[in-house]
XYZ file of C-alpha atoms in Angstrom:
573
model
C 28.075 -16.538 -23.546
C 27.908 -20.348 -23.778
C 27.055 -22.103 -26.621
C 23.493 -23.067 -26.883
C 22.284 -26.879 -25.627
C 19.418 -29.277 -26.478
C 17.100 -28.708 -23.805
C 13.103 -29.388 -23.210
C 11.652 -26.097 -22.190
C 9.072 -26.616 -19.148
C 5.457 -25.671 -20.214
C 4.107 -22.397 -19.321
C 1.070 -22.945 -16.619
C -0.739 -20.593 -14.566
C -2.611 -20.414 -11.184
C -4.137 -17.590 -9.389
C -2.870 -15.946 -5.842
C -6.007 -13.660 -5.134
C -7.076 -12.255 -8.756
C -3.761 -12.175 -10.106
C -2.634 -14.930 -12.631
C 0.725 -16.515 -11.978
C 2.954 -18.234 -14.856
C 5.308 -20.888 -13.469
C 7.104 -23.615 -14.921
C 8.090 -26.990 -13.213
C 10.836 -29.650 -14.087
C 13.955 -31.580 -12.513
C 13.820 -35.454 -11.256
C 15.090 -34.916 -7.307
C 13.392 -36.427 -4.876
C 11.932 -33.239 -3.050
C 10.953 -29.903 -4.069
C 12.658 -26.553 -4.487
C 11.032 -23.131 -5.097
C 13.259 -20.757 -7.028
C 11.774 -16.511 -5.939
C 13.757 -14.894 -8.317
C 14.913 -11.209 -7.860
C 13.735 -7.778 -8.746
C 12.507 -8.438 -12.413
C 11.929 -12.328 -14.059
C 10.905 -13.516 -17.110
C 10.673 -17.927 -16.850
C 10.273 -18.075 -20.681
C 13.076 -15.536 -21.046
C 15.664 -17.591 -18.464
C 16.096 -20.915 -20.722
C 17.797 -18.292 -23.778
C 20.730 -18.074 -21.432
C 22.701 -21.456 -21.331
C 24.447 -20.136 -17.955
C 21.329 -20.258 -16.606
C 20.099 -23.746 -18.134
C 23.029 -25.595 -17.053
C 22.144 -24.229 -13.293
C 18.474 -25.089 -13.674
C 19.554 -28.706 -15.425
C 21.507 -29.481 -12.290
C 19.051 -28.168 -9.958
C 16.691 -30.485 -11.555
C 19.125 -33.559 -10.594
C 18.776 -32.316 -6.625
C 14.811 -31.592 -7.000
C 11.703 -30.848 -8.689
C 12.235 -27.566 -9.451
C 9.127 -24.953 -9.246
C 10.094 -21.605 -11.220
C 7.553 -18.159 -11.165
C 7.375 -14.702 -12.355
C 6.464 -13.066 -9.418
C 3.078 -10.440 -9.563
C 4.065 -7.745 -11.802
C 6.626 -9.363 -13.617
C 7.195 -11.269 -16.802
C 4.371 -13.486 -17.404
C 2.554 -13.068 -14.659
C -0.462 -10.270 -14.586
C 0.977 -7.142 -14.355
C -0.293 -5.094 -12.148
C -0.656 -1.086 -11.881
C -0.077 -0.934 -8.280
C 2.721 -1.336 -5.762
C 2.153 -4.849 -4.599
C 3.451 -6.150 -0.350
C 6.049 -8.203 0.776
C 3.135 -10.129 2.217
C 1.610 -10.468 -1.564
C 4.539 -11.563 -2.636
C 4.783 -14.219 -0.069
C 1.390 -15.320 -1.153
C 2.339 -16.130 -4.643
C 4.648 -18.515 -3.873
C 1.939 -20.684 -1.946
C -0.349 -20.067 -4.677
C 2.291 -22.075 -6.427
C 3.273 -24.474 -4.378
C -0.664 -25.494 -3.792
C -0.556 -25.399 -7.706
C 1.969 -28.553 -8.408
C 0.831 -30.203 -4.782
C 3.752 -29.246 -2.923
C 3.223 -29.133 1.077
C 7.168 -28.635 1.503
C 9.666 -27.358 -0.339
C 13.657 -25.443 -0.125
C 13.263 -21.872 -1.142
C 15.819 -20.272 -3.119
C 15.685 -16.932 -3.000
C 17.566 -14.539 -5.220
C 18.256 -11.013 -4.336
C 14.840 -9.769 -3.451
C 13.359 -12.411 -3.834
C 15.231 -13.982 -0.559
C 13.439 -11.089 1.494
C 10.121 -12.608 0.340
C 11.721 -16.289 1.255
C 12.839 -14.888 4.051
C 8.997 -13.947 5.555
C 7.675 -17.195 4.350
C 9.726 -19.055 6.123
C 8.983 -17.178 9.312
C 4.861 -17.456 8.588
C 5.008 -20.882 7.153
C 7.789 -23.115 8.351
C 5.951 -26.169 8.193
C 5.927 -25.329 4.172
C 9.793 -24.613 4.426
C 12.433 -27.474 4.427
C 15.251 -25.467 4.123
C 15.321 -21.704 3.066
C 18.835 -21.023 0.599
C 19.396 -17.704 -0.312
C 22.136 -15.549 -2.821
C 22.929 -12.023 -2.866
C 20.329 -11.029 -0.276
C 19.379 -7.876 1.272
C 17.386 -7.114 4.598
C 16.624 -3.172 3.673
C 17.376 -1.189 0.645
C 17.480 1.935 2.373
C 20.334 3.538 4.191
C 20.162 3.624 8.255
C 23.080 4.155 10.817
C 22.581 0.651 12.093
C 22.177 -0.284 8.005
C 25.223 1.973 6.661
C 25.370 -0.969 3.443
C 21.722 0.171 1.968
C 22.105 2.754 -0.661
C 21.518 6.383 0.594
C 17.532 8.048 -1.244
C 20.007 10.015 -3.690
C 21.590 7.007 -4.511
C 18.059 5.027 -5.070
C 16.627 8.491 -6.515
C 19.718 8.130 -9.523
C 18.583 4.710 -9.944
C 14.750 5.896 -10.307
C 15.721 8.192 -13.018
C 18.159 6.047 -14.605
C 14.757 3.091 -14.789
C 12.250 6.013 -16.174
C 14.765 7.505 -19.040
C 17.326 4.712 -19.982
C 15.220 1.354 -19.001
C 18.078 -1.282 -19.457
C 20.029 1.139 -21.586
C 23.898 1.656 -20.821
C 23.283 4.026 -18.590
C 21.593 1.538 -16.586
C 25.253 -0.271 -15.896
C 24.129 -3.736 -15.731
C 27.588 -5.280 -16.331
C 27.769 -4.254 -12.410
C 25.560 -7.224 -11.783
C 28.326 -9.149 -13.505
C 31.687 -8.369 -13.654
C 32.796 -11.004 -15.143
C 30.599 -11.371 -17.760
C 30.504 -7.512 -19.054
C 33.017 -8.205 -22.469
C 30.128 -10.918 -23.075
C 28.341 -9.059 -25.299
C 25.850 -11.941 -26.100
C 25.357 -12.135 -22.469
C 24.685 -8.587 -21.712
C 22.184 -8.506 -24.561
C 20.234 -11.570 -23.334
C 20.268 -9.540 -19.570
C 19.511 -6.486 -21.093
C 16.436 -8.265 -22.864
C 15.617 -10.275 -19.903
C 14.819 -7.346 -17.337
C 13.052 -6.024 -20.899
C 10.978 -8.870 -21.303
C 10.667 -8.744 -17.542
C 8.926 -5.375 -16.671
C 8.126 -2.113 -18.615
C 9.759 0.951 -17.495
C 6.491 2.084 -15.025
C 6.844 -1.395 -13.889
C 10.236 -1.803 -13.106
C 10.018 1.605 -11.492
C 7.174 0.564 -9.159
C 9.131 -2.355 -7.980
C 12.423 -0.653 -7.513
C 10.503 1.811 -5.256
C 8.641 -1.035 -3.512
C 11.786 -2.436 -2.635
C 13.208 0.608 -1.203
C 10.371 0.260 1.417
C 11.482 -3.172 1.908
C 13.023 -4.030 5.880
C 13.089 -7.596 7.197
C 15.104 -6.849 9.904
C 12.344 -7.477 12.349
C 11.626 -11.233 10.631
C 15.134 -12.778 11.004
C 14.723 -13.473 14.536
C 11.901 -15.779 13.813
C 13.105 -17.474 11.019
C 13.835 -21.350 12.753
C 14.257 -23.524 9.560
C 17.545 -24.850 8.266
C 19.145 -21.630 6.552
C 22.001 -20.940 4.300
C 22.826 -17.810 2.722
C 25.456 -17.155 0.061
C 27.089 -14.277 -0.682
C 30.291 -12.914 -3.144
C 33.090 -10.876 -1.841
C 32.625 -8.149 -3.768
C 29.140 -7.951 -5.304
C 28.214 -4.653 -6.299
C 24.865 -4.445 -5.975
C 24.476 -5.971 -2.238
C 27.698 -5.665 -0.141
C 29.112 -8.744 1.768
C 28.201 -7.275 5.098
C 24.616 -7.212 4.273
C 24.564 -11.390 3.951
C 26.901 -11.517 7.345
C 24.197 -8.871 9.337
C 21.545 -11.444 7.757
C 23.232 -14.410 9.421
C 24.056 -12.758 12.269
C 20.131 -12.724 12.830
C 19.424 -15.788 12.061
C 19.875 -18.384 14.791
C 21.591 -21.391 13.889
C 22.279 -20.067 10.115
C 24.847 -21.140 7.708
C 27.040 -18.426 5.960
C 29.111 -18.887 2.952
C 31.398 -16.260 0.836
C 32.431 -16.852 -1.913
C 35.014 -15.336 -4.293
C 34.136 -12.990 -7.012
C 32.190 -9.418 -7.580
C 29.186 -10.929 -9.904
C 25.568 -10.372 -8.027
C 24.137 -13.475 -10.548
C 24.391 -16.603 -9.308
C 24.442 -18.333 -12.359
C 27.741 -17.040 -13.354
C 31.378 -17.173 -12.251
C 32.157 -20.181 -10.212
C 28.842 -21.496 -10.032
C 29.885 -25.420 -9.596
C 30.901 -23.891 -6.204
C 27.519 -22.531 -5.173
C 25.816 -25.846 -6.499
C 28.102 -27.996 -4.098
C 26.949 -25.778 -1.279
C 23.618 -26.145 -2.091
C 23.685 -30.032 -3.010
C 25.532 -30.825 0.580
C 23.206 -28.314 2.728
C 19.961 -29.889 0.787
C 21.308 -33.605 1.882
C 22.056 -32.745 5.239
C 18.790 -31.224 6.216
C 16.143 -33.298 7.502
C 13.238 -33.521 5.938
C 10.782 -34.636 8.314
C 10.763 -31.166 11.049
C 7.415 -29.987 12.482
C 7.350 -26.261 14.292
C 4.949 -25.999 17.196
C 5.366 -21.937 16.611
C 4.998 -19.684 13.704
C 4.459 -16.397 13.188
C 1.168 -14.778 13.564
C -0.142 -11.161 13.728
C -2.282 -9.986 16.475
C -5.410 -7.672 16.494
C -6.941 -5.997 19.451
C -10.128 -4.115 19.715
C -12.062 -1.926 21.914
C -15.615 -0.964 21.499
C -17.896 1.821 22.787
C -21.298 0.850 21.279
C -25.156 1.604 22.307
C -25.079 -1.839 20.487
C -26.129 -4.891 22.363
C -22.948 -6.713 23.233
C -23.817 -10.119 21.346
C -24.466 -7.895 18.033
C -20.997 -6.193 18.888
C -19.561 -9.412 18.800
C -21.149 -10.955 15.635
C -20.250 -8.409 14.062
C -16.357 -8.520 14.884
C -16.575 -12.445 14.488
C -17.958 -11.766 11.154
C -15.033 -9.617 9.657
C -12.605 -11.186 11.675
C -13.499 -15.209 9.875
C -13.869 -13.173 6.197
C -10.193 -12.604 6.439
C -9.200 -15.764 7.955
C -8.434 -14.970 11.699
C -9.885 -16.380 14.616
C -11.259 -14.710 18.151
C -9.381 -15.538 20.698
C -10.376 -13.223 23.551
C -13.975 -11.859 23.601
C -15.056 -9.779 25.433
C -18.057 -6.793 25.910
C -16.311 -3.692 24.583
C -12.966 -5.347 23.860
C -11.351 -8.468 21.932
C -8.241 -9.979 20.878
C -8.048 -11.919 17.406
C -4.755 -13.834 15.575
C -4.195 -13.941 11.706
C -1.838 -15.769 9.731
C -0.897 -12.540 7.870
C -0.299 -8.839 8.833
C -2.413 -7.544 5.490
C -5.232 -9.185 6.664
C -5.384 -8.110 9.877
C -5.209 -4.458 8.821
C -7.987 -4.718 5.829
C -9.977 -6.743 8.791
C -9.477 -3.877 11.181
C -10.134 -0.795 8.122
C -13.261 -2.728 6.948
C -14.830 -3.344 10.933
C -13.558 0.655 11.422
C -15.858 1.370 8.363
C -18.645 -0.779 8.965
C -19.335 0.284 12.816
C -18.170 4.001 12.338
C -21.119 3.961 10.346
C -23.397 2.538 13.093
C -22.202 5.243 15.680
C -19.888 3.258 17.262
C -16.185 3.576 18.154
C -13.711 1.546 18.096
C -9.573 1.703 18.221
C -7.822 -1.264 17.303
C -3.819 -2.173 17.658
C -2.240 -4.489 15.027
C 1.078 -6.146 16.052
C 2.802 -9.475 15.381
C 4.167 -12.714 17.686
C 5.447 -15.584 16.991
C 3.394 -18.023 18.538
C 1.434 -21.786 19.106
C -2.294 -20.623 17.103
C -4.247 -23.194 18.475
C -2.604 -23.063 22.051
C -4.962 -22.489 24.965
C -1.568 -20.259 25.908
C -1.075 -18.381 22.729
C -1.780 -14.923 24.893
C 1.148 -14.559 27.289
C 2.779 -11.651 29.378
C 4.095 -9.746 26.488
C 0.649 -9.613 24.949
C -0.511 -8.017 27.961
C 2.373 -5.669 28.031
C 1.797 -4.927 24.227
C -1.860 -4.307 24.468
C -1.588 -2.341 27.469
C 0.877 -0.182 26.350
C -0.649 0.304 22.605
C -4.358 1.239 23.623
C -2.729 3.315 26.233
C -1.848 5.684 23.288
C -4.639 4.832 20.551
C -7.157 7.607 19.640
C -11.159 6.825 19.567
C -11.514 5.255 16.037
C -7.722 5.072 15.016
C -5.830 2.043 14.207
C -2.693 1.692 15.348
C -0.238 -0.675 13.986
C 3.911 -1.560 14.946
C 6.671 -0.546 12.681
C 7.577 -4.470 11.512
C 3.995 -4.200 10.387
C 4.760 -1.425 8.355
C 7.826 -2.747 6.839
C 6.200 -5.938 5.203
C 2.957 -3.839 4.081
C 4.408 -1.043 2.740
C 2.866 -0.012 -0.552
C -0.343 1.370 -2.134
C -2.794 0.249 -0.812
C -2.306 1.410 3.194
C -0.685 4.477 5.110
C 1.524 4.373 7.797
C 2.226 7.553 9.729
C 4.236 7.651 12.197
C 2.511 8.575 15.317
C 3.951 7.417 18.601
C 6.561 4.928 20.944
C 6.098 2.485 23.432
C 8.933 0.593 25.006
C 9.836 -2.841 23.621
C 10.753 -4.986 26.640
C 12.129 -7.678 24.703
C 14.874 -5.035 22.864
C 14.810 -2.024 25.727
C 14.508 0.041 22.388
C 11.768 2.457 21.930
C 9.126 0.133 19.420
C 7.710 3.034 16.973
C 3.664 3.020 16.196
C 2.040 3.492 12.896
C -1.205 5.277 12.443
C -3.346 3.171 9.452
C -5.216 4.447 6.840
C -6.373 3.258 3.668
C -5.421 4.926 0.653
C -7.846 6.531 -0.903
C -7.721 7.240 -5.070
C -10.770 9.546 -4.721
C -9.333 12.047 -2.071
C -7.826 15.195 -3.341
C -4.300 16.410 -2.319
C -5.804 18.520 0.441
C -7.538 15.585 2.579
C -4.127 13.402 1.829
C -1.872 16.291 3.286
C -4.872 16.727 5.850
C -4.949 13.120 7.136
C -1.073 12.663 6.896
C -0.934 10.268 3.509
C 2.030 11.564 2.032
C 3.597 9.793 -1.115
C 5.742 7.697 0.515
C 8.733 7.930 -1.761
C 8.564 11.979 -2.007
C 11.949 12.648 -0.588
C 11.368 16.033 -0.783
C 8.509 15.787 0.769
C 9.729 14.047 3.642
C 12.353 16.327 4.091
C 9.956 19.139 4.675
C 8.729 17.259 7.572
C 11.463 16.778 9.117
C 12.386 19.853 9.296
C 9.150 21.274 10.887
C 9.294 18.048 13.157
C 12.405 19.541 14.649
C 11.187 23.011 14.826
C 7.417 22.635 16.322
C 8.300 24.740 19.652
C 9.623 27.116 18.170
C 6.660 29.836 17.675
C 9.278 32.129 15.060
C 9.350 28.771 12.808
C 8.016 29.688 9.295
C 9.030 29.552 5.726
C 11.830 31.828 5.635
C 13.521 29.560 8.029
C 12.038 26.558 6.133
C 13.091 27.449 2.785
C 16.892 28.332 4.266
C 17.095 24.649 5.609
C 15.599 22.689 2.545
C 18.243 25.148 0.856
C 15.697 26.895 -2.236
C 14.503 29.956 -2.539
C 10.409 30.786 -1.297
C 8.783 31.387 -4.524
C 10.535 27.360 -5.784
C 9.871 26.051 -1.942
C 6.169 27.291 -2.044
C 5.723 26.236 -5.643
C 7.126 23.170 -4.880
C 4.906 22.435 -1.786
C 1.756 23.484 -3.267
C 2.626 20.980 -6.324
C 2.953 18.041 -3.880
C 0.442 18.664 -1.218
C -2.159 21.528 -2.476
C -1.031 23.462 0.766
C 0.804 27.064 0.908
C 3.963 26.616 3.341
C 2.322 28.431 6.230
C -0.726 25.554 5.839
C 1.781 22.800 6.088
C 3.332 23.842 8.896
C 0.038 24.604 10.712
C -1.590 21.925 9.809
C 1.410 19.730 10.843
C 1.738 21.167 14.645
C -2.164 21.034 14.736
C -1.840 17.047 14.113
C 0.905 16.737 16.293
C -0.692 18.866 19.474
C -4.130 16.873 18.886
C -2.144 13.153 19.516
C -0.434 14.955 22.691
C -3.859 16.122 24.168
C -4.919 12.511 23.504
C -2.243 10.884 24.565
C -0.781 12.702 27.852
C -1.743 14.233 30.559
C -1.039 17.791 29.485
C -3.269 20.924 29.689
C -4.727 23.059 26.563
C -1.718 25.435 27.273
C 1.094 23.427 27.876
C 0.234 22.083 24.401
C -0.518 24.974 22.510
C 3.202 26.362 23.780
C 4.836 22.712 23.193
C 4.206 23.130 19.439
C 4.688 26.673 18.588
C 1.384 28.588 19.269
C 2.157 32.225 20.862
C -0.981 31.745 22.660
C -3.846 29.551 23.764
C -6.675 31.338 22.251
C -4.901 31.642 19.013
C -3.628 27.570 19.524
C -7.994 26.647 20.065
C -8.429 29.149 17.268
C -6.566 26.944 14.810
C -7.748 23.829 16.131
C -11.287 24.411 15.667
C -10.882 25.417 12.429
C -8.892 22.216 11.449
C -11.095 19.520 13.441
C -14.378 21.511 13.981
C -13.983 20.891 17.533
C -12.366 22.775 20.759
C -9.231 21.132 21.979
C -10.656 21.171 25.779
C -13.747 19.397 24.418
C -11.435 16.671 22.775
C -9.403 15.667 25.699
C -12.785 15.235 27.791
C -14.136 13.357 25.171
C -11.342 11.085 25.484
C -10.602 11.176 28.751
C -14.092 10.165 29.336
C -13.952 7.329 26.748
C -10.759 6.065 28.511
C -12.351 5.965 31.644
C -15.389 3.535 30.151
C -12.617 1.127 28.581
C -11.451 -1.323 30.821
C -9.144 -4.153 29.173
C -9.240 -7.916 30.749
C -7.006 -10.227 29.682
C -8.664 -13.240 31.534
């Protein structure tokens, strides 16, 4: 470690993003302004004991003002008890930025904290004047068209390392750098650092937040000047991860650069600074985007309500969470928000209010990038979209896209997976989310019930899976069950009533009975086709079953819904 300088430390401030206090720090004499997101865990007052790290921040402070944060959760900042969003995250640093009067500024995003970079810059470009990233990662999950990600018993080691050896050795942090792991000053101060940066719960919470973390979908809309950074052989996130990054980025800069360390501010760092220095001059200053990117909320109604009392009441929720109406209509209407999170606690809170009223409604939440204010903002792919979503939405279900998912994955909603449409842009099949708020009060029966599973239960998930593949097959049950999970019966039905308050047999009942109720509500099939489609040896037995669950018949459900269909009818103009 370097020897220690003469340095003024930045005061500690704070500013609030929502109800959360944020610390940040400002400093540096360049002429414009430069946000630093750092990764995973952060501690500001922590960062200025490592002289590495001060000479960075010293000659970061010659390019710009420099605006440093502990993200929510983290370090100074509040810390909070739940799993906080992409999209939170996102807000923080505007909470910031409005903080030290900053309208623009470069983001430099670290690690994880480049994914949060990453959606600002696609939501607020006119905020961005150049997004910089190092080390970053666009899931944290493994996927066949992600091999890079680490695999769930890879992030599961990682969980248990965090919850019984927080920043111990069996954490390995020299593998975030290499060259700096016979420092033992250095690997103390890091040690401390992610210490002083989150508990154990904490760092926990995050490290599973991040494994929900995908913004594959977002680099496509990401138009500002970008340049991402990456070493040869980092560790922690693998060269091709930066390259796939670029790759969907138009017009992106891509630089690699010798070395395995995952810190920037080690190892040839006067490198990385020159990059940064002669991509910050060359990047104008003064860019204004016509489009950003928006999320879009659709509605349809079926109301004894008068229509103008319909309609106050969906302006009403729609202008508490900052969108705007822009298609009303009688029983349907079409809305734009800045940010997916509050579209769907706009959508949850309207569900709530007019459920209560006798009234249904089934709303589809999906995103656009897109001119707000133009008279044009709604074009053929809206119509498409729309179409093709309320086409499979239930009577008083939300239904929300998979990139929706991805950014507001965490504790506060559910996402389960409930159906496809075709993406015309892609040709690939675009997957659709039923939403849910979580709910603290509900018992493990009405989660399994309603389809809120944990969302980092692997063995949960497994379980499903399995059924999934099995639901026509009427001789399914848990002898088979338990020989594919690979445990006995008596540890597979111990294990399942643990997690979800269900025997095996429930599960799997319950699970087809879900599954058959979207099908009867979705396509055109009969009670029978259905019943035999997802394992029931008979009709009666399948209607049985299905009154039990949903106290009503399954012929009585699809002519409810047929019948509601029928009454919708969606005009775009």
């Amino acid at each position: 470690m370097k020897e220690q300088r003469e340095f003024l430390v930045p005061p500690i401030q704070y500013t609030k993003s929502g109800n959360i206090n944020i610390a940040y720090q400002v400093f540096g004499s360049g002429p414009i302004d430069l946000v630093y997101i750092p990764g995973w865990v952060s501690n500001i007052d922590w960062m200025w004991a490592c002289p590495e790290l001060v000479d960075f921040f010293q000659e970061l402070g010659k390019m710009a003002r420099v605006i440093l944060f502990d993200k929510r959760g983290t370090g100074l900042s509040d810390r909070v008890v739940e799993l906080s969003t992409l999209e939170e995250r996102m807000e923080d640093i505007s909470a910031v930025m409005d903080a030290v009067d900053s309208e623009k500024a470069v983001l430099f995003g670290h690690s994880e904290g480049g994914s949060v970079s990453a959606l600002f810059s696609a939501t607020y470009p006119n905020r961005v004047i150049s997004l910089i990233t190092f080390g970053i990662f666009a899931k944290r999950r493994y996927s066949s068209d992600y091999p890079w990600a680490p695999t769930d018993d890879e992030r599961q080691k990682l969980y248990d390392m965090i919850e019984n050896n927080w920043c111990g050795g069996k954490m390995h942090l020299e593998s975030l750098a290499p060259s700096k792991a016979q420092d033992t000053q250095f690997m103390n101060w890091l040690a401390s650092y992610f210490r002083s940066g989150a508990s154990p719960r904490a760092a926990l919470k995050l490290t599973k937040m991040n494994t929900a973390v995908n913004i594959i979908d977002i680099l496509k809309y990401i138009k500002v000047p970008t340049l991402i950074m990456q070493r040869t052989n980092d560790i922690d996130v693998k060269i091709e991860e930066g390259k796939f990054i670029a790759q969907h980025i138009k017009d992106s800069k891509f630089v690699e650069f010798e070395g395995a360390d995952h810190l920037f501010w080690v190892g040839n760092t006067k490198e990385i600074l020159g990059e940064m220095k002669t991509f910050i001059k060359k990047t104008k200053l003064d860019v204004n985007y016509r489009n950003g990117l928006f999320t879009v909320l659709f509605g349809q109604i079926v109301s004894s309500l008068k229509s103008s009392l319909r309609l106050e009441i969906v302006s009403e929720f729609v202008k508490k969470y900052g969108g705007k109406i822009i298609h009303p209509d009688k029983k349907c209407f079409v809305a734009v928000f800045e940010a997916p999170g509050r579209a769907i606690q706009c959508s949850i809170d309207l569900q709530d209010t007019l459920q209560n009223s006798k009234t249904s409604i089934s709303m589809g939440i999906y995103m656009k990038e897109g001119a707000r204010d133009s008279s044009k903002f709604l074009d053929d792919r809206d119509d498409y979209m729309i179409t093709a979503m309320r086409s499979q939405i239930n009577p008083n279900q939300i239904l929300a896209t998979q990139t929706i998912k991805h950014l507001l994955s965490g504790a506060e909603f559910s996402f389960i997976e409930d159906t496809s449409i075709l993406d015309t842009t892609s040709h690939d099949l675009c997957k659709l989310y039923s939403v849910t708020k979580n709910s603290k009060s509900k018992d493990q029966n009405e989660i399994v019930k309603s389809g809120s599973f944990c969302h980092y239960d692997s063995f949960l998930e497994d379980v499903l899976q399995v059924i999934d593949q099995h639901l026509e097959n009427d001789a399914f049950g848990v002898e088979m069950l338990s020989r594919k999970i690979g445990m006995s019966e008596r540890q597979l039905q111990r294990k399942i009533k643990a997690t979800t308050n269900k025997s095996p047999n429930q599960l799997i009942t319950s699970t087809r009975l879900n599954k058959a109720k979207q099908a009867l509500m979705s396509y055109n099939y009969t009670v029978a086709e259905v019943a035999f489609q997802y394992g029931f040896s008979s009709p009666s037995y399948f209607s049985k079953c299905f009154k039990r669950e949903f106290g009503i018949r399954p012929t009585s459900l699809a002519q409810k819904f047929n019948s509601n269909i029928e009454d919708l009818h969606f005009a775009m103009s």
